[in-house]
XYZ file of C-alpha atoms in Angstrom:
138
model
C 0.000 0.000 0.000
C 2.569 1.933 0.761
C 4.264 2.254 -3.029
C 0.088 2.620 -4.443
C 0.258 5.722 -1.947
C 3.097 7.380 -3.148
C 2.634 6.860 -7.241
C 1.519 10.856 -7.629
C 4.907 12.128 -6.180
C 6.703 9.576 -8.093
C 5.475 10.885 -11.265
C 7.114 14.415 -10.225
C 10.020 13.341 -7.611
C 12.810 10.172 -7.275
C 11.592 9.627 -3.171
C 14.298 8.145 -0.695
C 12.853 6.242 2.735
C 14.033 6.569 6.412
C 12.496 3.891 8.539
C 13.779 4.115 12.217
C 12.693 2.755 15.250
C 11.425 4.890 18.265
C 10.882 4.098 21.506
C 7.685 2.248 22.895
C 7.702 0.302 19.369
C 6.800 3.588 17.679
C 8.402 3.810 14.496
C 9.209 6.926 12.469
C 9.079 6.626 8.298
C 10.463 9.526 5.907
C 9.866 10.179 2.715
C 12.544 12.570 0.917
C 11.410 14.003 -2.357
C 14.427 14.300 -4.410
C 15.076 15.594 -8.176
C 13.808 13.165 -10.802
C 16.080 11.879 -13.563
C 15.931 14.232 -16.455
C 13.391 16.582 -14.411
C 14.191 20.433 -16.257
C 13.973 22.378 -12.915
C 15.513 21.771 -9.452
C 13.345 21.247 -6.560
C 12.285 24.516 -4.513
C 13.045 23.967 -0.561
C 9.281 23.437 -0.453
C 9.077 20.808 -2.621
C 12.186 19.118 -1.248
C 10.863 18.992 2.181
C 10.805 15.338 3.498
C 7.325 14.489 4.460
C 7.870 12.235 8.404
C 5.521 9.971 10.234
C 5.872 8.802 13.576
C 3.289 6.128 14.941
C 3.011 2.803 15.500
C 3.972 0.287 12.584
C -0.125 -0.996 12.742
C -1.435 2.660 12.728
C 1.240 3.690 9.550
C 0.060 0.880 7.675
C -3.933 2.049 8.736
C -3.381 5.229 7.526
C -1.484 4.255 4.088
C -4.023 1.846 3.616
C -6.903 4.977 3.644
C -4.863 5.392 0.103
C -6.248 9.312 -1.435
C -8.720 9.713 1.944
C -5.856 9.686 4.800
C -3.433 12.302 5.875
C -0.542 11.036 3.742
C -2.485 10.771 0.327
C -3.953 14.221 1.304
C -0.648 15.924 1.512
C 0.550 13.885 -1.454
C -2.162 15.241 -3.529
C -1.421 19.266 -2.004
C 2.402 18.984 -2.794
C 1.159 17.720 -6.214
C -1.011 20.790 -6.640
C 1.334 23.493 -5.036
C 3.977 21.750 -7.734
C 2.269 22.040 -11.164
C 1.103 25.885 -9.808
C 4.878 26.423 -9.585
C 5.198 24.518 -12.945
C 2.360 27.122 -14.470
C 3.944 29.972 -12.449
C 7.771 29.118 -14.474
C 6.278 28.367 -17.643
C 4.541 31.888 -17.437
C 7.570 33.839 -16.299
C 9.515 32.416 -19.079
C 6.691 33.086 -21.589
C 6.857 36.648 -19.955
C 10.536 37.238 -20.357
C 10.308 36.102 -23.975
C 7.908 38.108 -24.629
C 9.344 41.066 -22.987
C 12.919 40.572 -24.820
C 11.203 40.200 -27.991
C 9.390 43.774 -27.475
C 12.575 45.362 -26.459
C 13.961 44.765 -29.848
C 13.811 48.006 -32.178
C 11.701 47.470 -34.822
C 13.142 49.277 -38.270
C 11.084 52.393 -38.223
C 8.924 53.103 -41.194
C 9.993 56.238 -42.162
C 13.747 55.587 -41.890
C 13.423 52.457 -44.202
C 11.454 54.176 -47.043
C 13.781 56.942 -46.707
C 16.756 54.531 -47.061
C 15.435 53.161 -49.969
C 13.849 56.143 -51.804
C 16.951 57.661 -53.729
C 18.143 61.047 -53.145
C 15.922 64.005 -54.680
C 17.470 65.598 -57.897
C 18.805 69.257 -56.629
C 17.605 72.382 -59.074
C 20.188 74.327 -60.173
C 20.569 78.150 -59.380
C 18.873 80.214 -61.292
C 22.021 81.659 -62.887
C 23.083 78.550 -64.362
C 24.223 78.194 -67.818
C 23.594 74.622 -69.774
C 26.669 73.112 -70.158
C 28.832 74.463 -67.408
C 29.116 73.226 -63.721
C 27.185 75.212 -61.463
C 29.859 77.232 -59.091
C 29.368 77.258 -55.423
C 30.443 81.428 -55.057
């Protein structure tokens, strides 16, 4: 029951156990969500948390046997949540930075490109110009 519990984080997480013995046969188990193979973003301190439960070995297996309904399928399915709204929250930040580099760009003005391509305008000569000669600048 316990592996049928813990199928949503591994979908997200690699998990490592602690199992350790208290005293008055209570014993103490500890999940450790850790980076999945290939996963594209590290683990937040929230996420990485290790999730500990301390009871008796028949009341542990009670309460992973509730499956979704008891306290550790519960928190299971809220880490899952609070993950893919982190998930959302970095694929909308990126979206937003890409967006926001792509508007910093200059764009080639209109005027300046119809002006680069229109050629130059033909200059009239003085008034006082004869056909034939060059035009003198005194």
């Amino acid at each position: 029951m316990l592996i049928a519990s813990l199928l949503p984080l591994l979908s997200r997480y690699s998990l490592g156990f602690d199992l350790a013995a208290g005293p008055d046969e209570t014993v103490t188990l500890t999940i450790i969500p850790r980076k999945a193979e290939g996963a594209k973003h590290a683990l937040g301190t929230d996420e990485a948390r290790p999730i500990s439960i301390t009871a008796s070995a028949a009341e542990i297996d009670a309460e992973l046997a509730r499956g979704e309904e008891g306290a550790l399928g519960q928190l299971i399915a809220t880490r899952k949540a609070l993950a893919d709204q982190l998930a959302e929250q970095r694929a909308s930040a990126e979206a937003a930075k890409t967006s926001a580099a792509a508007k910093a760009k200059p764009a080639p003005s209109p005027a300046k490109s119809a002006a680069a391509a229109a050629p130059p305008p033909a200059s009239t000569p003085p008034a006082d110009a004869k056909p034939g000669e060059p035009a003198s600048l005194w």
